[in-house]
PDB file of C-alpha atoms and ligand atoms in Angstrom:
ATOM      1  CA  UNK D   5     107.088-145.741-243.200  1.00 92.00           C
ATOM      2  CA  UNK D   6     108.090-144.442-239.861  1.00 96.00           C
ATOM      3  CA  UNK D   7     108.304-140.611-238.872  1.00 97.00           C
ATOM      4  CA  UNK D   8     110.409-139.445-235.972  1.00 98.00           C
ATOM      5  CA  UNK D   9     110.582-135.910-234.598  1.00 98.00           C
ATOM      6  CA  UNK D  10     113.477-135.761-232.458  1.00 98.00           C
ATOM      7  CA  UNK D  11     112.742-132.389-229.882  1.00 98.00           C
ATOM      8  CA  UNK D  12     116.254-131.333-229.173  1.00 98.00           C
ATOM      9  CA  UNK D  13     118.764-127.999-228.253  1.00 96.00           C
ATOM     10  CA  UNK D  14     121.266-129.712-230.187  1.00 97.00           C
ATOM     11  CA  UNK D  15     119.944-130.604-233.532  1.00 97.00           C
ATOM     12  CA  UNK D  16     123.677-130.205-235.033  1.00 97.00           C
ATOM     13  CA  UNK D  17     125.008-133.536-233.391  1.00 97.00           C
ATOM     14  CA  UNK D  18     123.066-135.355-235.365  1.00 96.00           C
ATOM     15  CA  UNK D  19     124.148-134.399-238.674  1.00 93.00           C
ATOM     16  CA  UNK D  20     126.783-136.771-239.254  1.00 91.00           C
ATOM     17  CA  UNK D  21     124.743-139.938-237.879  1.00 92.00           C
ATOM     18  CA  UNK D  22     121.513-138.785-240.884  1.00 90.00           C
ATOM     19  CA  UNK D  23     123.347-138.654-243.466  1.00 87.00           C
ATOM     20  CA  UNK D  24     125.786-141.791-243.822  1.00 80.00           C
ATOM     21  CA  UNK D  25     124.808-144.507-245.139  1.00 72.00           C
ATOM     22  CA  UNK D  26     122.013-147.296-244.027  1.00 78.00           C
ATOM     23  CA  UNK D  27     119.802-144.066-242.554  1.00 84.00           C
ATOM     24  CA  UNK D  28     120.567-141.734-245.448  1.00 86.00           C
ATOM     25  CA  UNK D  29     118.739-144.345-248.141  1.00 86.00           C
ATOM     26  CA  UNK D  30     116.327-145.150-245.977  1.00 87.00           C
ATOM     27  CA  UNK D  31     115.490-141.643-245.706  1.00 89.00           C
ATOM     28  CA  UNK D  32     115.528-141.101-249.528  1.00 89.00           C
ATOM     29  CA  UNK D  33     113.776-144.025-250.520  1.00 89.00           C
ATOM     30  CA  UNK D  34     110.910-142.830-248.450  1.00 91.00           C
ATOM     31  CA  UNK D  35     110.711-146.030-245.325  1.00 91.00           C
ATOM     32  CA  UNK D  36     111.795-143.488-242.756  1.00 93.00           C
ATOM     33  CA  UNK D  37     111.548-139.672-242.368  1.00 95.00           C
ATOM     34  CA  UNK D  38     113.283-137.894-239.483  1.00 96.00           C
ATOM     35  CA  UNK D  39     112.258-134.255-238.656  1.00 97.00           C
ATOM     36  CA  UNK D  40     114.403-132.066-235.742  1.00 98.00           C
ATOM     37  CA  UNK D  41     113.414-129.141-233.827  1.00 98.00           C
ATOM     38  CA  UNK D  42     114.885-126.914-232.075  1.00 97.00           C
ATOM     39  CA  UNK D  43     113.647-126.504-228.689  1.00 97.00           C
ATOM     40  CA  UNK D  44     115.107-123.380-228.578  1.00 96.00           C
ATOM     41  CA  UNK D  45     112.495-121.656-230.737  1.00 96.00           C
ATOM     42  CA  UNK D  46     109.986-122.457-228.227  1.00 96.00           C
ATOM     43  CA  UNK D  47     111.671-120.082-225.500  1.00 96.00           C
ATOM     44  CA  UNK D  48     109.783-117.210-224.426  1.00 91.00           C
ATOM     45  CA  UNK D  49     111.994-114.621-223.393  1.00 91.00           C
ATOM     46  CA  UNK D  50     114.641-112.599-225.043  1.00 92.00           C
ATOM     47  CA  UNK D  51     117.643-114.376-224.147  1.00 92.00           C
ATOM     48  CA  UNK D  52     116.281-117.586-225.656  1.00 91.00           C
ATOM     49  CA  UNK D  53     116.428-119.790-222.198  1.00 94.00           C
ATOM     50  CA  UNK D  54     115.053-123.065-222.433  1.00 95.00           C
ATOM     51  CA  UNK D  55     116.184-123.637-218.696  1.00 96.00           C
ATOM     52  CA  UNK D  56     116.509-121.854-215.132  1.00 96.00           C
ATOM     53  CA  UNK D  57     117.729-122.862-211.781  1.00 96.00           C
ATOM     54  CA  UNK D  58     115.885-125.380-209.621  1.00 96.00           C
ATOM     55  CA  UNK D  59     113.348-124.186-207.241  1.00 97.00           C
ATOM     56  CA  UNK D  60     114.431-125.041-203.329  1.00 97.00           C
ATOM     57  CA  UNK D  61     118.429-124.648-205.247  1.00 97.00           C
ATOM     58  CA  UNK D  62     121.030-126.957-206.003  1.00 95.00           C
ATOM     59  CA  UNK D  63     123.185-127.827-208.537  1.00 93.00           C
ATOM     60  CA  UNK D  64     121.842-128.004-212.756  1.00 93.00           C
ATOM     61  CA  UNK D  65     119.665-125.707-214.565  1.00 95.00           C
ATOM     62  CA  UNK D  66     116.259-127.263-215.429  1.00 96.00           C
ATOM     63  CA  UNK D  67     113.876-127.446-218.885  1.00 97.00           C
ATOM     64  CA  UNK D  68     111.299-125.401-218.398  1.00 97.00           C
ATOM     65  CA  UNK D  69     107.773-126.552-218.485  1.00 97.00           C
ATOM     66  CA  UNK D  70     106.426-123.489-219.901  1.00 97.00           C
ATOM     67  CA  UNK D  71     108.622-123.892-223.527  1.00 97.00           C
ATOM     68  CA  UNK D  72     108.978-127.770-223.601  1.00 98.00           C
ATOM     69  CA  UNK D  73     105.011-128.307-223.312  1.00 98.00           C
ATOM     70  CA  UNK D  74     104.241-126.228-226.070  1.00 98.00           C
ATOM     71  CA  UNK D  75     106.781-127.011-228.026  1.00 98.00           C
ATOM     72  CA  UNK D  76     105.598-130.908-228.149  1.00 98.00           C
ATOM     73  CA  UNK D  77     102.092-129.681-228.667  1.00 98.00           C
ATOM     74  CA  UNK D  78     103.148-127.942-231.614  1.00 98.00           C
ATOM     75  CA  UNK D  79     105.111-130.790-233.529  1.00 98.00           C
ATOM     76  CA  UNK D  80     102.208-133.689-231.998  1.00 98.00           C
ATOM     77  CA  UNK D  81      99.869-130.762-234.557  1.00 98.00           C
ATOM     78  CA  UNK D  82     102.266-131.008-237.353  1.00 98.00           C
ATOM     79  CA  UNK D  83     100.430-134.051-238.739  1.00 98.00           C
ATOM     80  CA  UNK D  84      96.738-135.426-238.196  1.00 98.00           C
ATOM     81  CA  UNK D  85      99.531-138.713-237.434  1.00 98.00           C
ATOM     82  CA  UNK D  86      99.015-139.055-233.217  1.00 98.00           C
ATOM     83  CA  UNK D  87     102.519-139.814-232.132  1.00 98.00           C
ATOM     84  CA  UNK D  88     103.674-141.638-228.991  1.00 98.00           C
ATOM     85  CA  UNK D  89     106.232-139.639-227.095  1.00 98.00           C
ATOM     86  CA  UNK D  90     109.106-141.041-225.904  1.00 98.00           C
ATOM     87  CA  UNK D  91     111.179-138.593-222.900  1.00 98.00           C
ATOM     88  CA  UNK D  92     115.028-140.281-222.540  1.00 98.00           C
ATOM     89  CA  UNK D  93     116.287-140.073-218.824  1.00 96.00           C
ATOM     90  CA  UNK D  94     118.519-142.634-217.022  1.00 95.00           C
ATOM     91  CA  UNK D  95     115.036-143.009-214.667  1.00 95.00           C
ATOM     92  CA  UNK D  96     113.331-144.970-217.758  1.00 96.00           C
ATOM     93  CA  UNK D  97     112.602-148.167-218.643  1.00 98.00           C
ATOM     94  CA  UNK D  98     115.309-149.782-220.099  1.00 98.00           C
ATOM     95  CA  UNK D  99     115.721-150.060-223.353  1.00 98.00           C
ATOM     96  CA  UNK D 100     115.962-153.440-225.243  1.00 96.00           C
ATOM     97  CA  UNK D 101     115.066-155.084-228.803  1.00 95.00           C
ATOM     98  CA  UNK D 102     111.747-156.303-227.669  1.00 95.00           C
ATOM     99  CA  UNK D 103     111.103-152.634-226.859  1.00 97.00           C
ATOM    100  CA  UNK D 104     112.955-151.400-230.350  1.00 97.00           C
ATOM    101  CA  UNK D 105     110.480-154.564-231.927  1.00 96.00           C
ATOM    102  CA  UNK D 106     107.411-153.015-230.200  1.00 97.00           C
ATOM    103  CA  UNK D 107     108.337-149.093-231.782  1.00 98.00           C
ATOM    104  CA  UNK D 108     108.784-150.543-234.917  1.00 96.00           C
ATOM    105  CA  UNK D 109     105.518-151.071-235.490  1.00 96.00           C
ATOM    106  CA  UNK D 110     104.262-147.529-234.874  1.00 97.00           C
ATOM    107  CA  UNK D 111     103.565-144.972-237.687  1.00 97.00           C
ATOM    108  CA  UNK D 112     105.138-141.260-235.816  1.00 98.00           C
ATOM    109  CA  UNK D 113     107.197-141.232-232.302  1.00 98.00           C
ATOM    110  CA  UNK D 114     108.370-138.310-230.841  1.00 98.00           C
ATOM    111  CA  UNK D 115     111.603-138.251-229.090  1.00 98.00           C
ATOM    112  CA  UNK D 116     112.018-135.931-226.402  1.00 98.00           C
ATOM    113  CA  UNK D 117     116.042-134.956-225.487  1.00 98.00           C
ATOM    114  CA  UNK D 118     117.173-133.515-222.469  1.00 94.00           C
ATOM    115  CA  UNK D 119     119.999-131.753-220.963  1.00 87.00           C
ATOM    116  CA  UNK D 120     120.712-130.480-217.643  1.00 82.00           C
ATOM    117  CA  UNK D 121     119.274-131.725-214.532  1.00 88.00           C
ATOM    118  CA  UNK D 122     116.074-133.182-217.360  1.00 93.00           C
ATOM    119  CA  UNK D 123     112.698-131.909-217.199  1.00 97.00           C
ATOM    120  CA  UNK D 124     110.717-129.725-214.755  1.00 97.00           C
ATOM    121  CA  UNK D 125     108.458-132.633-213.445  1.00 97.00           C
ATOM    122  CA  UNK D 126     105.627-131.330-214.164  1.00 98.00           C
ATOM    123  CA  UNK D 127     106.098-132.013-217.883  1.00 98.00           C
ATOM    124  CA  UNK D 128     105.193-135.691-217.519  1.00 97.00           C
ATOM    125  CA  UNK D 129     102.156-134.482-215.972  1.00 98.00           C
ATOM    126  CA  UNK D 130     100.254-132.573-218.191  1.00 98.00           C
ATOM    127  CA  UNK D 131     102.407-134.917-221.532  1.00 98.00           C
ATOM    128  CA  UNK D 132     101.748-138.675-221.990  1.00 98.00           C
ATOM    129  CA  UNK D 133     105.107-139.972-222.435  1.00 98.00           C
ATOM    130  CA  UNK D 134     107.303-142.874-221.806  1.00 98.00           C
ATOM    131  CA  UNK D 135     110.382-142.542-219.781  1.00 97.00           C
ATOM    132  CA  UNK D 136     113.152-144.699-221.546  1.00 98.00           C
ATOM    133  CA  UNK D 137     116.565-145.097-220.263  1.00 98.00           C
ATOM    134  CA  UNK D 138     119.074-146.533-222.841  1.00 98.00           C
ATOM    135  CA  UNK D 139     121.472-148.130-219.736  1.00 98.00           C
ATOM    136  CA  UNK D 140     122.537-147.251-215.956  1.00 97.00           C
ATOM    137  CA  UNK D 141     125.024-145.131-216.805  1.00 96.00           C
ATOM    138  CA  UNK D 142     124.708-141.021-217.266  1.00 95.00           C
ATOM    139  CA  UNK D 143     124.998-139.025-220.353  1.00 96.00           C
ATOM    140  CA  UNK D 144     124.999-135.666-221.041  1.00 95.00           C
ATOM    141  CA  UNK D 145     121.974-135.273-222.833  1.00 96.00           C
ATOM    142  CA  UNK D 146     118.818-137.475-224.656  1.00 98.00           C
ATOM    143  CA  UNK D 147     120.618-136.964-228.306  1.00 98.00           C
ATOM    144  CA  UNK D 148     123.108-140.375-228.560  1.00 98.00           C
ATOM    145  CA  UNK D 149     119.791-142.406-226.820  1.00 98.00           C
ATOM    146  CA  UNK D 150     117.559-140.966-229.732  1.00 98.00           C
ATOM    147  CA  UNK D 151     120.339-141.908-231.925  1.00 97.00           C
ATOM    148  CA  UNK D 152     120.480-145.188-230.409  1.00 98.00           C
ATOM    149  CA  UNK D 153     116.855-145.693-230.364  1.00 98.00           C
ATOM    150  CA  UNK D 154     116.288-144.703-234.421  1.00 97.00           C
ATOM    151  CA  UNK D 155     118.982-146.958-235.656  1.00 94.00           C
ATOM    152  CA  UNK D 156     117.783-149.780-233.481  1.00 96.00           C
ATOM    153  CA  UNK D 157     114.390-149.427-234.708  1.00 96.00           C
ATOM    154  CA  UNK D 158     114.893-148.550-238.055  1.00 94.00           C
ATOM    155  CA  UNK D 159     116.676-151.523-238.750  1.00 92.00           C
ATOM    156  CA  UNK D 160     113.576-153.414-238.383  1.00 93.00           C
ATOM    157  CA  UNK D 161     111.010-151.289-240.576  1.00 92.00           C
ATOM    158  CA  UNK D 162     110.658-154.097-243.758  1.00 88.00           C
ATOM    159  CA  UNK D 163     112.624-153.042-246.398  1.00 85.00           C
ATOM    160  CA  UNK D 164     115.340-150.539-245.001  1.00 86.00           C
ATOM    161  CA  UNK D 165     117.867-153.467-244.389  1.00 84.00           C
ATOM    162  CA  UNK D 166     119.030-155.265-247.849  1.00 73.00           C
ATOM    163  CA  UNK D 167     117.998-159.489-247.754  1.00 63.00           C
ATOM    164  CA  UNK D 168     121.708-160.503-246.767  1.00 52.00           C
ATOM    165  CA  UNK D 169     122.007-157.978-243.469  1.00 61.00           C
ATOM    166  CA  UNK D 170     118.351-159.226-242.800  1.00 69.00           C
ATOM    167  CA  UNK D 171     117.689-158.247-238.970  1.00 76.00           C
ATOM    168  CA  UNK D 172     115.430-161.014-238.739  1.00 67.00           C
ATOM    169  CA  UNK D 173     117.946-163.096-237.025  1.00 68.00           C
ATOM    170  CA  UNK D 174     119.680-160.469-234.951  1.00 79.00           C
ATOM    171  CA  UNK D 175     120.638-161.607-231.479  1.00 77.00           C
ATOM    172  CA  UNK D 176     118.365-160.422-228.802  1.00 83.00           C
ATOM    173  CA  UNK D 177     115.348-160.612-231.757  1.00 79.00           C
ATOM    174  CA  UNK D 178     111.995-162.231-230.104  1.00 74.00           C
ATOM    175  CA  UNK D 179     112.695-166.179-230.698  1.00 71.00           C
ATOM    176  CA  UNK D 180     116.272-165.557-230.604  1.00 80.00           C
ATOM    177  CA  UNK D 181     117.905-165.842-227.494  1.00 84.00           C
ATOM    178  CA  UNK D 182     121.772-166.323-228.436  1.00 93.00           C
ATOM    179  CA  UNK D 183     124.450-164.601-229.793  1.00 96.00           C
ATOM    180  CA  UNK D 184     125.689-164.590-233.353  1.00 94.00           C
ATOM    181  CA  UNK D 185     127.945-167.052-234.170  1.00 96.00           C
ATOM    182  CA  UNK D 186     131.764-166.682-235.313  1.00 97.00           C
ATOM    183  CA  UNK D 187     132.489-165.464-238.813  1.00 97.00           C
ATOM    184  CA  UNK D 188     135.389-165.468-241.291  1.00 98.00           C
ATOM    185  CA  UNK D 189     136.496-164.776-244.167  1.00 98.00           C
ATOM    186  CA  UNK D 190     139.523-164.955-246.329  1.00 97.00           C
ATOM    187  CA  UNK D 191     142.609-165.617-246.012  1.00 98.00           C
ATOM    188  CA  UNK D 192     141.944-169.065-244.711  1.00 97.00           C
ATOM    189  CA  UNK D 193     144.972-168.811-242.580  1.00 98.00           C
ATOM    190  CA  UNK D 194     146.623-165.638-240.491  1.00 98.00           C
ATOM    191  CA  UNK D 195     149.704-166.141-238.783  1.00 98.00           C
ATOM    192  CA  UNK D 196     149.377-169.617-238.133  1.00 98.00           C
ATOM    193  CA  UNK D 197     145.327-169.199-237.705  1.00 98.00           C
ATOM    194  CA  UNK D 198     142.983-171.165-239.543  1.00 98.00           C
ATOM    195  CA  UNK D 199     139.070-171.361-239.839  1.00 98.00           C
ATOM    196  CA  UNK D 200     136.667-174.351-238.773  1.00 98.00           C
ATOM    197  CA  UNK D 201     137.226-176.952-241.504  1.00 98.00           C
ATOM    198  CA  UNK D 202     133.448-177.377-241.491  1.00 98.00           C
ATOM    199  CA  UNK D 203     132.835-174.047-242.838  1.00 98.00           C
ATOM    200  CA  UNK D 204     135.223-174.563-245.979  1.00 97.00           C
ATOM    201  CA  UNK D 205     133.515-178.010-247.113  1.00 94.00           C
ATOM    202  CA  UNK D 206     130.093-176.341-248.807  1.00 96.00           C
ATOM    203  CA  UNK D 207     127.916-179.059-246.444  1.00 98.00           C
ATOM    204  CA  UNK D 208     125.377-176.578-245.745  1.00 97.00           C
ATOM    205  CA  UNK D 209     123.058-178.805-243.262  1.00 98.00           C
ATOM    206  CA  UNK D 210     126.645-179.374-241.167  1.00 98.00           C
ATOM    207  CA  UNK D 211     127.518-176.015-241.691  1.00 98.00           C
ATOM    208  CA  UNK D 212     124.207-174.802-240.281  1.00 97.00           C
ATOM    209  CA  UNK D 213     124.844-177.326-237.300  1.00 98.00           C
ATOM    210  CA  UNK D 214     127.892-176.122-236.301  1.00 98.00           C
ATOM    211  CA  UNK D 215     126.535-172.628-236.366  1.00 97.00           C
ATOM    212  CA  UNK D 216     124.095-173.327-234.183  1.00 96.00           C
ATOM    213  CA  UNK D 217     126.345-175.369-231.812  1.00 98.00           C
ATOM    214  CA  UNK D 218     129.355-172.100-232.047  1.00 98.00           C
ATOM    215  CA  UNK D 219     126.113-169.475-230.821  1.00 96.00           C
ATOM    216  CA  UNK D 220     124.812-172.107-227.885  1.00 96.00           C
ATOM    217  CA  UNK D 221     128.758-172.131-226.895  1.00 98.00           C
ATOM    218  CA  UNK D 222     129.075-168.377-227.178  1.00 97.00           C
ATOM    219  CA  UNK D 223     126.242-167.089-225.708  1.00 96.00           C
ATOM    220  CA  UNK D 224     126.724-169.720-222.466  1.00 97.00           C
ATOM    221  CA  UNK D 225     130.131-168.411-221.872  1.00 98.00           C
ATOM    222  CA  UNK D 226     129.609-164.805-222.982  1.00 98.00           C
ATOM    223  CA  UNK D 227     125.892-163.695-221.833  1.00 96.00           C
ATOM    224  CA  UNK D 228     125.218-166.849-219.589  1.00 96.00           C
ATOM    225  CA  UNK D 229     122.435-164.589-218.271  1.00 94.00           C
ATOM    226  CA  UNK D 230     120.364-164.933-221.989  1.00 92.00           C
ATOM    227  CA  UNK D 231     119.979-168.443-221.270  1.00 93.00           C
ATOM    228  CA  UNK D 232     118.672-168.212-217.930  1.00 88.00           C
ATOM    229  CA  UNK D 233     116.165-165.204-218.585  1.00 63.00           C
ATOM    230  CA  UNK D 234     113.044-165.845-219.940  1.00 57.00           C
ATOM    231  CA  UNK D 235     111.367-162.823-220.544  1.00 55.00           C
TER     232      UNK D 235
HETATM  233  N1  ADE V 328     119.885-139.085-220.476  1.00 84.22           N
HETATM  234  C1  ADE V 328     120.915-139.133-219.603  1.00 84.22           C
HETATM  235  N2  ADE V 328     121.292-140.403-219.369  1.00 84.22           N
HETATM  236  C2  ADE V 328     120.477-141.198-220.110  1.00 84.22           C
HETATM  237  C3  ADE V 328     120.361-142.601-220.311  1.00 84.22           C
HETATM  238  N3  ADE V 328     121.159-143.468-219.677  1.00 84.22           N
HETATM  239  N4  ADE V 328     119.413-143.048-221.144  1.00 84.22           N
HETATM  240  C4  ADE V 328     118.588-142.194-221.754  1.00 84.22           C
HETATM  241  N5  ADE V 328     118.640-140.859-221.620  1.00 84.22           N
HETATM  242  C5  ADE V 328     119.585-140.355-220.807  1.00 84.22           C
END
């Protein structure tokens, strides 16, 4: 059982993402529970502003310390559960399975969204969090990393994935540093395209061999960086 609270000013956008599928059982059969708030409700004055304009100026309105500190004291309260907090920014560490592997172990994260220019610095230090970035690129807010991040992760809490879409072979997995291998299924042929013959003839050790061969081939001429790097 793992329990997110995602601390957002969009809660709608992730409507659509909790309740397909994969996430939605997982949430009903009880292996993962996912609570939002509403930064929002934290804000002080009467206009409801989470942000204001950067001291020294420049461009970008900034969260301000004095509702986003409180707020994540009051949802780390919410259960005697300690959660570690996780702030998205494009400054972070960079997200990656072995990261997703090491989350998955933990009983309560809180994931911390922002917008605008991101946090008023000073969040960070009076709040132990970790900074993760989901890729150098820029997005508009924390809310499709969190997304990102609670798939990823939930995919490897025991039980949420059926046997047969088992993540325990996923690419990028610790002790697996290759790609997934070609699949196929019928028809056998498609405008003039067949299949590997090996995979029709029910030989499962050659079958196994030439699935390990196809993900050696694929990975050196796809990611030949996964091959090289070690860590
Ligand atoms: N917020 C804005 N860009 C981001 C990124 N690349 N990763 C995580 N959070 C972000």
């Amino acid at each position: 059982m793992i329990r997110f609270d995602v601390l957002t000013l969009f809660p709608a956008i992730f409507d659509g993402f909790l309740s397909e599928s994969i996430l939605e059982d997982a949430i009903n059969s009880g292996k993962l529970s996912i609570h939002l708030h509403n930064m929002r409700n934290w804000a002080t004055d009467k206009h409801a502003s989470m942000d204001d304009r950067p001291f020294g100026g420049g461009p970008g309105m900034v969260l301000k310390v004095s509702c986003v500190v409180p707020c994540i004291e009051a949802v780390q309260q919410m259960t005697t559960q300690k959660a570690d907090i996780i702030m998205f920014s494009p400054q972070g560490k960079k997200y990656n399975q072995k990261l997703a592997e090491q989350l998955a172990t933990k009983e309560r994260l809180i994931l911390l969204c922002g917008r605008y220019e991101g946090f008023d610095e000073r969040v960070t230090e009076l709040v132990e969090v970790e900074e993760v970035s989901i890729g150098d690129y820029v997005l508009n807010g924390g809310e499709v990393a969190a997304m990102v991040l609670i798939e990823s992760v939930m995919r490897l809490v025991p039980g949420v994935l059926g046997d047969c879409d088992s993540s325990r072979f996923d690419s990028f997995s610790s002790g697996n540093r290759l790609l997934d291998c070609g699949h196929y299924t019928r028809p056998r042929e498609f405008r003039g395209l067949g299949v590997p013959e090996v995979l029709l003839n029910g030989n499962h050790a050659e079958i196994a061999k030439w699935r390990e061969a196809n993900s050696l081939q694929r990975t050196a001429s796809k990611r030949p960086d996964l091959l090289e790097d070690q860590n």
